[in-house]
XYZ file of C-alpha atoms in Angstrom:
313
model
C 34.783 94.022 48.220
C 32.241 94.276 51.044
C 33.206 90.799 52.328
C 36.865 91.807 52.286
C 36.088 94.983 54.202
C 34.198 93.005 56.829
C 37.147 90.621 57.259
C 39.451 93.619 57.573
C 37.159 95.263 60.099
C 37.072 92.114 62.236
C 40.851 91.882 62.245
C 40.931 88.621 60.289
C 43.131 90.223 57.640
C 45.377 93.291 57.929
C 45.397 94.412 54.315
C 41.981 94.745 52.612
C 43.627 94.498 49.179
C 45.163 91.042 49.820
C 42.083 88.942 49.166
C 39.115 89.068 46.851
C 35.442 88.805 47.529
C 35.136 85.642 45.427
C 37.870 83.877 47.433
C 36.460 84.642 50.848
C 32.702 84.655 50.461
C 30.864 81.890 52.304
C 33.925 80.702 54.239
C 33.379 77.274 55.787
C 36.427 77.271 58.075
C 38.592 79.977 59.581
C 40.995 79.917 62.512
C 43.781 81.875 64.169
C 46.773 80.213 65.816
C 49.178 82.418 67.752
C 52.784 81.410 68.569
C 52.643 78.501 66.174
C 56.187 77.084 66.508
C 54.952 73.946 68.312
C 52.358 73.369 65.597
C 55.045 73.821 62.938
C 57.410 71.386 64.687
C 54.656 68.780 64.910
C 53.846 69.173 61.213
C 57.530 68.685 60.372
C 57.703 65.620 62.615
C 54.849 63.785 60.851
C 55.912 64.894 57.371
C 57.171 61.499 56.188
C 54.802 61.173 53.201
C 53.642 63.742 50.664
C 49.880 63.698 51.084
C 47.932 64.039 54.317
C 44.292 64.138 55.317
C 43.088 67.268 57.095
C 40.010 66.678 59.220
C 38.077 69.591 60.723
C 35.518 69.237 63.499
C 34.092 71.388 66.260
C 36.689 69.850 68.584
C 39.683 71.041 66.550
C 41.917 70.097 63.655
C 43.378 66.678 62.878
C 46.008 65.786 60.265
C 46.495 62.106 59.344
C 49.364 60.510 57.421
C 50.250 56.874 56.789
C 52.888 54.924 54.923
C 52.592 51.539 53.204
C 49.645 50.502 55.392
C 52.112 49.786 58.207
C 52.302 53.043 60.184
C 49.796 55.818 60.716
C 50.312 59.108 62.516
C 47.650 61.636 63.402
C 48.243 65.075 64.909
C 45.299 66.462 66.846
C 45.327 70.199 67.538
C 42.627 70.870 70.121
C 40.275 73.818 69.780
C 41.848 75.337 72.901
C 45.068 75.901 70.916
C 43.321 78.447 68.685
C 42.453 82.009 69.629
C 39.714 81.870 66.985
C 38.091 78.763 65.494
C 34.936 78.749 63.389
C 33.580 75.892 61.323
C 30.311 75.551 59.446
C 29.422 71.920 58.948
C 28.472 70.780 55.458
C 25.009 69.424 54.819
C 24.833 65.712 54.091
C 24.066 64.789 50.475
C 21.308 62.349 51.489
C 20.364 63.033 55.086
C 18.374 60.453 56.944
C 14.843 61.711 57.247
C 14.580 60.150 60.689
C 17.712 61.958 61.831
C 17.202 65.584 62.808
C 20.955 66.257 62.615
C 21.669 66.468 58.883
C 25.237 67.785 59.102
C 28.468 65.853 58.701
C 30.400 65.373 61.991
C 33.557 66.662 60.294
C 34.992 68.091 57.083
C 37.890 66.351 55.331
C 40.174 67.118 52.416
C 43.698 66.236 51.352
C 46.760 68.486 51.312
C 50.423 68.202 50.355
C 52.046 68.243 53.793
C 55.473 69.297 52.500
C 53.995 72.360 50.795
C 52.053 73.142 53.982
C 55.142 72.971 56.208
C 57.137 75.014 53.697
C 54.489 77.729 53.990
C 54.643 77.634 57.792
C 58.439 77.845 57.796
C 58.457 81.395 56.437
C 57.919 83.107 59.802
C 58.998 80.487 62.333
C 61.999 82.564 63.416
C 59.520 85.316 64.390
C 57.041 82.989 66.039
C 56.692 84.844 69.336
C 55.342 87.831 67.401
C 53.578 85.995 64.596
C 50.191 84.470 63.956
C 48.868 81.865 61.556
C 45.428 82.265 60.065
C 43.810 79.519 58.005
C 40.726 79.721 55.818
C 38.884 77.228 53.652
C 35.850 77.975 51.525
C 34.636 74.396 51.117
C 34.848 71.337 48.893
C 37.454 71.774 46.135
C 38.594 75.199 47.319
C 42.227 75.945 48.235
C 43.440 76.191 51.824
C 44.491 79.780 52.491
C 47.205 80.413 55.078
C 48.028 83.950 56.171
C 51.176 84.405 58.233
C 51.544 87.758 59.912
C 54.521 89.123 61.818
C 53.694 91.585 64.582
C 55.747 94.012 66.602
C 57.994 95.381 63.879
C 58.014 98.826 62.342
C 56.198 97.341 59.343
C 54.053 94.267 59.820
C 54.964 91.550 57.315
C 52.098 89.497 55.904
C 52.464 86.447 53.660
C 49.450 84.818 52.066
C 49.662 81.300 50.584
C 46.941 79.610 48.580
C 47.459 75.862 48.592
C 45.560 73.476 46.354
C 43.577 70.793 48.172
C 42.818 67.310 46.898
C 39.921 64.939 47.377
C 39.840 63.041 50.652
C 41.173 59.511 50.530
C 40.764 56.386 52.645
C 42.992 55.822 55.672
C 43.307 52.722 57.820
C 40.752 52.570 60.614
C 42.941 51.694 63.567
C 41.955 51.859 67.211
C 41.914 49.781 70.380
C 38.931 47.838 71.638
C 38.945 47.768 75.430
C 38.642 43.986 75.618
C 41.667 43.516 73.305
C 44.163 45.706 75.176
C 46.954 43.656 76.769
C 49.043 46.469 78.186
C 48.941 50.204 78.758
C 51.923 52.179 80.018
C 52.263 55.917 80.636
C 55.836 57.196 80.591
C 57.616 60.535 80.836
C 58.223 61.857 77.358
C 61.850 62.961 77.447
C 62.971 59.887 79.395
C 61.289 57.583 76.876
C 62.923 59.460 73.996
C 66.328 59.074 75.659
C 65.627 55.378 76.232
C 65.028 54.796 72.523
C 68.085 56.887 71.710
C 70.251 54.395 73.585
C 69.361 51.672 71.086
C 71.410 51.085 67.965
C 70.081 53.556 65.382
C 71.327 51.319 62.562
C 69.239 48.322 63.593
C 66.497 46.962 61.355
C 63.974 45.662 63.859
C 62.919 46.282 67.450
C 61.203 43.774 69.717
C 58.925 45.129 72.434
C 58.271 42.774 75.350
C 55.808 43.733 78.086
C 55.082 41.467 81.023
C 53.378 41.522 84.439
C 56.667 40.096 85.769
C 60.080 41.731 85.828
C 61.608 42.935 83.615
C 58.274 44.572 82.881
C 59.323 46.461 79.751
C 62.134 45.246 77.511
C 63.279 46.669 74.166
C 65.594 44.605 71.975
C 67.015 45.899 68.693
C 68.289 43.622 65.958
C 70.538 44.596 63.074
C 72.800 43.136 60.444
C 75.477 40.627 61.435
C 73.303 39.645 64.425
C 74.131 42.837 66.299
C 71.808 43.441 69.240
C 71.147 45.968 71.979
C 68.745 45.672 74.896
C 67.113 48.005 77.429
C 65.134 46.731 80.422
C 62.765 48.712 82.664
C 60.890 47.591 85.779
C 57.568 49.038 86.911
C 59.347 50.811 89.805
C 61.329 53.017 87.421
C 60.930 56.780 87.821
C 60.362 56.941 84.070
C 57.025 55.105 84.384
C 53.937 57.054 85.446
C 51.549 54.087 85.363
C 51.973 50.459 84.352
C 49.197 47.991 83.517
C 49.720 44.622 81.836
C 47.281 41.722 81.956
C 49.114 39.240 79.713
C 52.778 39.063 78.696
C 53.194 39.978 75.025
C 56.113 40.267 72.626
C 56.120 41.727 69.105
C 58.627 42.928 66.535
C 58.383 46.139 64.526
C 60.439 47.974 61.932
C 62.833 50.258 63.762
C 62.391 52.764 60.935
C 58.864 53.346 62.233
C 60.230 54.107 65.702
C 62.688 56.545 64.157
C 59.738 58.354 62.577
C 57.941 58.506 65.932
C 61.070 59.797 67.674
C 60.746 63.078 65.778
C 57.645 63.758 67.866
C 58.843 62.042 71.045
C 61.579 64.671 71.289
C 58.788 67.215 71.936
C 56.718 65.058 74.309
C 55.857 65.704 77.930
C 54.058 62.355 78.316
C 53.655 59.222 76.206
C 51.013 56.498 76.449
C 52.036 53.113 75.035
C 49.399 50.442 74.320
C 49.420 46.995 72.747
C 46.569 44.666 71.839
C 46.011 41.002 71.068
C 47.004 41.452 67.422
C 50.296 43.150 68.226
C 49.168 46.637 67.215
C 51.308 49.231 68.997
C 49.873 52.633 69.820
C 51.960 55.591 70.943
C 49.973 58.625 72.043
C 52.233 61.632 72.529
C 51.136 64.674 74.542
C 52.916 67.919 73.671
C 52.485 71.061 75.754
C 51.846 74.244 73.808
C 53.217 77.632 74.852
C 49.791 78.729 76.179
C 49.275 75.586 78.348
C 47.032 73.970 75.727
C 47.997 70.593 74.269
C 48.658 69.001 70.897
C 48.335 65.215 70.688
C 50.070 62.984 68.168
C 49.113 59.319 67.942
C 51.090 56.653 66.111
C 49.737 53.229 65.192
C 52.491 50.790 64.228
C 51.634 47.364 62.823
C 53.830 44.416 63.852
C 56.059 42.366 61.611
C 54.484 38.982 60.893
C 56.362 35.694 60.774
C 55.599 32.098 61.572
C 57.488 32.382 64.845
C 55.793 35.547 66.075
C 53.620 35.295 69.162
C 51.630 38.221 70.491
C 51.133 36.616 73.872
C 53.885 34.811 75.739
C 53.162 31.866 77.962
């Protein structure tokens, strides 16, 4: 019980009888997140598959999900979002003798994202007076979440112990500088409203970006040859910056855009990038209540057909 008393004395837990010494000895990761409604909304927005990868590093927390090897979303919660963040890196199994740094750059494990968001939903209505504390003992141990409501006559505390799973492989997607064809920064709410104007029942969306007007064009295609189109020039107030070296046009599943729109509704700024292979990247910046930021990045792979052309002559 001495470990429990120390946690109680440091304010990490409010009730010394809630946890046991065996659960909380040698904790590898612990954090405190105050006013966590934005974090909860982001977790709900990327919750389109059951299992997710949680990646912990000294820079913060990252949660990665992907579906059918065609879309990947990663939510990055910066260390500045936490009022307390401590992580002890695990020793490498076979460290390189020539390398003086024998620790892993990050810790990863899998979680059921639906269970995680269900746990977070318990106190979201009290978020302004609530805190989220997370603890993880290490490989194979459960992820402990402690939600505490403050300000009432009796503080309410809920503790959830969630089973973790072994880490699994995710697609390694990123942009090489020499392959980027276009990069556009847009205002978040305006871009969300732009996508909302398209037919929500369409099957595919074609994104055309060109150095010449119209600089950004979105075409949706549905059943019975129904179409809708939105055109934007680089003088639009919606655009913050516009850079395009080569005209490019690619089609994507509109369902993937619908998934991204859950996060775009929260965005203050969005960065849109495309590369020579038609990979589309949407990096969404979301402002937290304490002026820190949460970033969500989507990678969407293009639809492939014989007629598709990434670059347009």
